[in-house]
Tab-separated table of C-alpha atoms and ligand atoms in Angstrom:
chain	number	residue	atom	x	y	z
A	4	MET	CA	134.427	170.081	74.834
A	5	ASP	CA	135.471	167.408	77.267
A	6	ARG	CA	132.985	164.736	77.090
A	7	ILE	CA	132.181	164.816	80.913
A	8	ARG	CA	131.189	168.425	80.702
A	9	VAL	CA	128.751	167.964	77.831
A	10	PRO	CA	125.199	168.286	79.602
A	11	VAL	CA	122.892	165.442	79.595
A	12	ILE	CA	119.192	165.464	80.247
A	13	ALA	CA	118.248	161.762	81.523
A	14	VAL	CA	114.549	160.818	80.545
A	15	ASP	CA	113.522	157.607	82.370
A	16	GLY	CA	110.264	155.716	82.892
A	17	PRO	CA	108.256	152.723	82.009
A	18	THR	CA	107.356	151.478	78.492
A	19	ALA	CA	105.019	153.339	76.365
A	20	SER	CA	105.371	156.327	78.811
A	21	GLY	CA	105.832	158.520	76.063
A	22	LYS	CA	109.303	159.014	77.068
A	23	GLY	CA	110.625	158.638	73.435
A	24	THR	CA	108.366	161.187	71.846
A	25	VAL	CA	108.992	163.889	74.608
A	26	ALA	CA	112.853	163.124	74.746
A	27	GLN	CA	113.187	163.361	70.989
A	28	ARG	CA	111.319	166.733	70.892
A	29	VAL	CA	113.217	168.270	73.724
A	30	ALA	CA	116.421	167.241	71.827
A	31	GLN	CA	114.953	169.061	68.708
A	32	GLN	CA	114.301	172.209	70.421
A	33	LEU	CA	117.659	172.328	72.282
A	34	GLY	CA	119.602	171.104	69.203
A	35	TRP	CA	121.142	168.356	71.057
A	36	HIS	CA	121.708	164.513	70.295
A	37	TYR	CA	119.245	162.095	71.417
A	38	LEU	CA	120.147	158.433	72.704
A	39	ASP	CA	117.321	155.882	72.480
A	40	SER	CA	118.893	153.526	74.845
A	41	GLY	CA	115.735	150.950	74.392
A	42	ALA	CA	116.601	150.734	70.717
A	43	LEU	CA	119.984	149.339	71.668
A	44	TYR	CA	118.583	146.437	73.996
A	45	ARG	CA	115.989	145.846	70.935
A	46	LEU	CA	118.954	145.611	68.597
A	47	ALA	CA	120.705	143.095	70.822
A	48	ALA	CA	117.482	141.095	71.189
A	49	LEU	CA	117.098	141.180	67.419
A	50	SER	CA	120.426	139.877	66.975
A	51	ALA	CA	119.876	137.128	69.307
A	52	LEU	CA	116.689	136.103	67.715
A	53	ARG	CA	118.038	136.264	64.045
A	54	SER	CA	121.240	134.173	65.197
A	55	ASN	CA	118.998	131.747	66.939
A	56	THR	CA	120.607	132.540	70.404
A	57	PRO	CA	118.682	131.519	73.585
A	58	LEU	CA	117.450	134.668	75.269
A	59	SER	CA	119.079	132.908	78.363
A	60	ASP	CA	122.672	132.776	76.965
A	61	GLN	CA	124.046	135.702	78.726
A	62	GLN	CA	127.657	135.453	77.441
A	63	ARG	CA	126.885	134.963	73.762
A	64	ILE	CA	124.261	137.757	73.947
A	65	ALA	CA	126.645	140.097	75.876
A	66	ALA	CA	129.102	139.259	72.848
A	67	LEU	CA	126.572	140.193	70.492
A	68	ALA	CA	125.788	143.479	72.384
A	69	ALA	CA	129.487	144.453	72.499
A	70	ALA	CA	129.913	144.486	68.950
A	71	LEU	CA	126.438	145.443	67.608
A	72	PRO	CA	126.902	146.443	64.191
A	73	CYS	CA	124.409	149.265	64.198
A	74	ASN	CA	124.112	152.790	62.872
A	75	PHE	CA	121.679	155.473	63.765
A	76	ASN	CA	120.665	158.289	61.187
A	77	GLY	CA	118.036	160.343	62.417
A	78	ALA	CA	115.240	158.209	63.316
A	79	ALA	CA	116.483	155.412	61.060
A	80	VAL	CA	118.433	152.307	62.706
A	81	ARG	CA	120.417	149.948	60.615
A	82	LEU	CA	121.759	146.490	61.808
A	83	SER	CA	124.758	145.252	59.504
A	84	GLY	CA	123.485	147.784	56.969
A	85	VAL	CA	119.928	146.315	56.916
A	86	ASP	CA	117.240	148.877	57.748
A	87	VAL	CA	115.524	147.491	60.956
A	88	THR	CA	113.710	150.732	62.249
A	89	ASP	CA	110.240	149.262	62.258
A	90	ALA	CA	111.415	145.612	62.983
A	91	ILE	CA	112.865	146.467	66.100
A	92	ARG	CA	109.336	148.161	67.239
A	93	ALA	CA	107.686	144.777	67.175
A	94	GLU	CA	106.215	143.897	70.643
A	95	GLU	CA	107.911	140.405	70.146
A	96	ILE	CA	111.359	142.170	70.215
A	97	GLY	CA	110.391	144.817	72.731
A	98	ASN	CA	109.471	141.695	75.344
A	99	ALA	CA	112.702	139.787	74.178
A	100	ALA	CA	114.671	143.229	74.977
A	101	SER	CA	113.231	143.283	78.370
A	102	LYS	CA	114.305	139.715	79.014
A	103	ILE	CA	117.988	140.273	77.822
A	104	ALA	CA	117.958	143.544	79.776
A	105	ALA	CA	117.774	141.718	83.023
A	106	LEU	CA	121.227	140.068	82.248
A	107	PRO	CA	124.145	142.069	83.940
A	108	ALA	CA	126.829	141.178	81.387
A	109	VAL	CA	124.532	142.363	78.551
A	110	ARG	CA	123.765	145.700	80.376
A	111	GLN	CA	127.570	146.058	80.891
A	112	ALA	CA	128.448	145.305	77.162
A	113	LEU	CA	126.200	148.379	76.274
A	114	ILE	CA	127.638	150.937	78.694
A	115	GLY	CA	130.364	151.939	76.158
A	116	LEU	CA	128.104	152.467	73.285
A	117	GLN	CA	125.682	154.564	75.299
A	118	LEU	CA	128.415	156.908	76.846
A	119	GLY	CA	129.563	157.677	73.173
A	120	PHE	CA	126.345	159.415	72.608
A	121	ARG	CA	127.470	162.091	74.877
A	122	GLN	CA	128.649	164.616	72.483
A	123	ALA	CA	128.501	168.537	72.212
A	124	PRO	CA	126.388	170.461	72.556
A	125	GLY	CA	124.217	168.063	74.710
A	126	LEU	CA	122.455	164.744	74.948
A	127	VAL	CA	118.850	163.925	75.763
A	128	ALA	CA	118.760	160.238	76.806
A	129	ASP	CA	116.002	158.062	77.365
A	130	GLY	CA	115.724	154.603	78.910
A	131	ARG	CA	115.332	153.001	82.389
A	132	ASP	CA	118.605	153.677	84.089
A	133	MET	CA	119.985	156.830	82.286
A	134	GLY	CA	119.818	159.187	85.527
A	135	THR	CA	120.617	156.180	87.866
A	136	VAL	CA	123.486	154.347	86.093
A	137	ILE	CA	124.614	155.519	82.963
A	138	PHE	CA	124.720	159.314	83.318
A	139	PRO	CA	124.320	159.722	87.255
A	140	GLY	CA	125.699	163.201	86.928
A	141	ALA	CA	122.917	164.342	84.446
A	142	SER	CA	122.011	168.279	84.685
A	143	LEU	CA	118.317	167.121	84.669
A	144	LYS	CA	116.757	163.860	85.503
A	145	ILE	CA	113.104	163.170	84.525
A	146	PHE	CA	110.876	160.091	85.396
A	147	LEU	CA	108.100	160.139	83.252
A	148	THR	CA	105.092	157.905	83.881
A	149	ALA	CA	101.451	157.445	82.680
A	150	SER	CA	98.650	155.155	83.687
A	151	VAL	CA	98.802	151.681	82.397
A	152	GLU	CA	95.637	152.150	80.502
A	153	VAL	CA	96.943	155.215	78.853
A	154	ARG	CA	100.158	153.454	78.080
A	155	ALA	CA	98.408	150.603	76.513
A	156	GLN	CA	96.328	152.962	74.486
A	157	ARG	CA	99.534	154.851	73.287
A	158	ARG	CA	101.380	151.474	72.277
A	159	TYR	CA	98.178	150.411	70.597
A	160	LYS	CA	98.038	153.466	68.269
A	161	GLN	CA	101.812	153.284	67.775
A	162	LEU	CA	101.688	149.506	66.614
A	163	ILE	CA	98.815	150.198	64.393
A	164	ASP	CA	100.359	153.090	62.778
A	165	LYS	CA	103.449	151.044	61.871
A	166	GLY	CA	101.195	148.317	60.334
A	167	PHE	CA	101.464	145.730	63.267
A	168	SER	CA	98.341	143.947	64.522
A	169	ALA	CA	97.432	144.666	68.046
A	170	ASN	CA	95.099	143.925	70.853
A	171	ILE	CA	94.541	146.230	73.820
A	172	THR	CA	94.065	143.114	76.322
A	173	ASP	CA	97.274	141.523	75.336
A	174	LEU	CA	98.926	144.852	75.405
A	175	LEU	CA	97.676	145.572	79.056
A	176	ARG	CA	99.157	142.133	80.098
A	177	ASP	CA	102.320	142.497	78.249
A	178	LEU	CA	103.039	146.003	79.751
A	179	ASN	CA	102.100	144.813	83.194
A	180	GLU	CA	104.683	141.763	82.615
A	181	ARG	CA	107.142	144.153	81.353
A	182	ASP	CA	106.947	146.782	84.122
A	183	ALA	CA	107.275	143.930	86.748
A	184	ARG	CA	110.370	142.508	85.006
A	185	ASP	CA	112.150	145.871	84.197
A	186	ALA	CA	111.190	147.129	88.126
A	187	GLN	CA	112.088	143.858	89.830
A	188	ARG	CA	115.609	143.063	88.079
A	189	THR	CA	118.646	143.161	90.487
A	190	THR	CA	120.725	145.182	87.888
A	191	ALA	CA	119.874	148.738	87.295
A	192	PRO	CA	116.019	148.182	87.709
A	193	LEU	CA	113.583	150.729	86.591
A	194	LYS	CA	113.070	153.292	89.473
A	195	PRO	CA	113.353	157.051	89.596
A	196	ALA	CA	116.629	158.564	90.521
A	197	GLU	CA	116.753	160.218	93.983
A	198	ASP	CA	117.083	163.524	92.290
A	199	ALA	CA	114.518	163.111	89.437
A	200	CYS	CA	111.825	165.142	88.704
A	201	LEU	CA	108.483	163.135	88.157
A	202	LEU	CA	106.267	163.971	85.128
A	203	ASP	CA	102.842	162.111	84.837
A	204	THR	CA	101.667	162.526	81.185
A	205	SER	CA	98.350	160.778	81.470
A	206	ASP	CA	96.545	163.978	81.152
A	207	LEU	CA	99.384	166.089	79.227
A	208	SER	CA	99.623	166.441	75.633
A	209	VAL	CA	103.333	166.063	74.280
A	210	ASP	CA	103.474	169.827	74.003
A	211	GLN	CA	102.612	170.229	77.637
A	212	ALA	CA	105.187	167.591	78.663
A	213	VAL	CA	107.993	169.112	76.498
A	214	SER	CA	107.309	172.575	77.902
A	215	GLN	CA	107.574	171.288	81.448
A	216	VAL	CA	110.845	169.570	80.779
A	217	LEU	CA	112.299	172.633	79.059
A	218	ARG	CA	111.136	174.612	82.131
A	219	TRP	CA	112.750	172.480	84.422
A	220	TYR	CA	115.940	172.601	82.525
A	221	ALA	CA	115.925	176.500	82.442
A	222	GLN	CA	115.356	176.547	86.239
A	223	ARG	CA	118.063	173.947	87.235
A	224	SER	CA	120.473	175.071	89.782
A	225	ASP	CA	123.920	173.737	88.370
B	4	DC	O1	112.010	151.735	75.968
B	4	DC	P1	111.851	150.398	75.052
B	4	DC	O2	110.430	149.944	75.220
B	4	DC	O3	112.344	150.322	73.649
B	4	DC	O4	112.749	149.388	75.965
B	4	DC	C1	112.769	147.994	75.579
B	4	DC	C2	113.341	147.235	76.692
B	4	DC	O5	114.773	147.468	76.935
B	4	DC	C3	112.605	147.583	77.995
B	4	DC	O6	111.702	146.589	78.326
B	4	DC	C4	113.632	147.422	79.188
B	4	DC	C5	114.995	147.660	78.360
B	4	DC	N1	115.776	148.649	78.531
B	4	DC	C6	116.613	148.741	79.674
B	4	DC	O7	116.566	147.728	80.539
B	4	DC	N2	117.354	149.813	79.962
B	4	DC	C7	117.255	150.934	79.271
B	4	DC	N3	118.060	151.980	79.480
B	4	DC	C8	116.399	151.085	78.052
B	4	DC	C9	115.730	149.876	77.887
């Protein structure tokens, strides 16, 4: 199938809004591919930190991002053949990812890699700018949110489950800082696409959120 005709569901939203879990489940139910675009920014940040590249060095980080030796296999992520599935989930890496994501050359360098995930029979793409920049023609655009307190609790649980230490007060501060940085940057800021369906998951279970997305997809007009 012509790549441009492969259907896309874009799921954007702030950090720890539950979009990863919901987007993966929607992809599973439809039998579609899944793009975790945040993982690409996290991989670029990890590469930068491991090569002692300053996070402000736009050109060097863009070069690293343009040639990321990464490989996705289900939930597992490898960088240069080494399993970094858990390493990229550390808060330090998330915060570094948010910093380098504000650099226009880095965003540009990751576009081709993201477009490459659009493969038949369909793609569920999760991130901040899936519906606004990367896949503006997506069949369905979702903007997933939850209150900052609910997101801090979810992130706390994720980190503890992965064996990292975590503290709710620090997480709340980090989430607020990260939201502000992601929403205020000039290139591809975090914001709902004009035609996005808003979904607040603060009081929804994962099943309820997934069902709502699938209902919207079934009802779409294209
Ligand atoms: O979704 P996440 O927490 O894994 O993303 C990590 C950071 O990457 C996030 O703070 C901002 C950045 N990001 C982005 O700018 N654009 C995307 N499409 C995905 C993530």
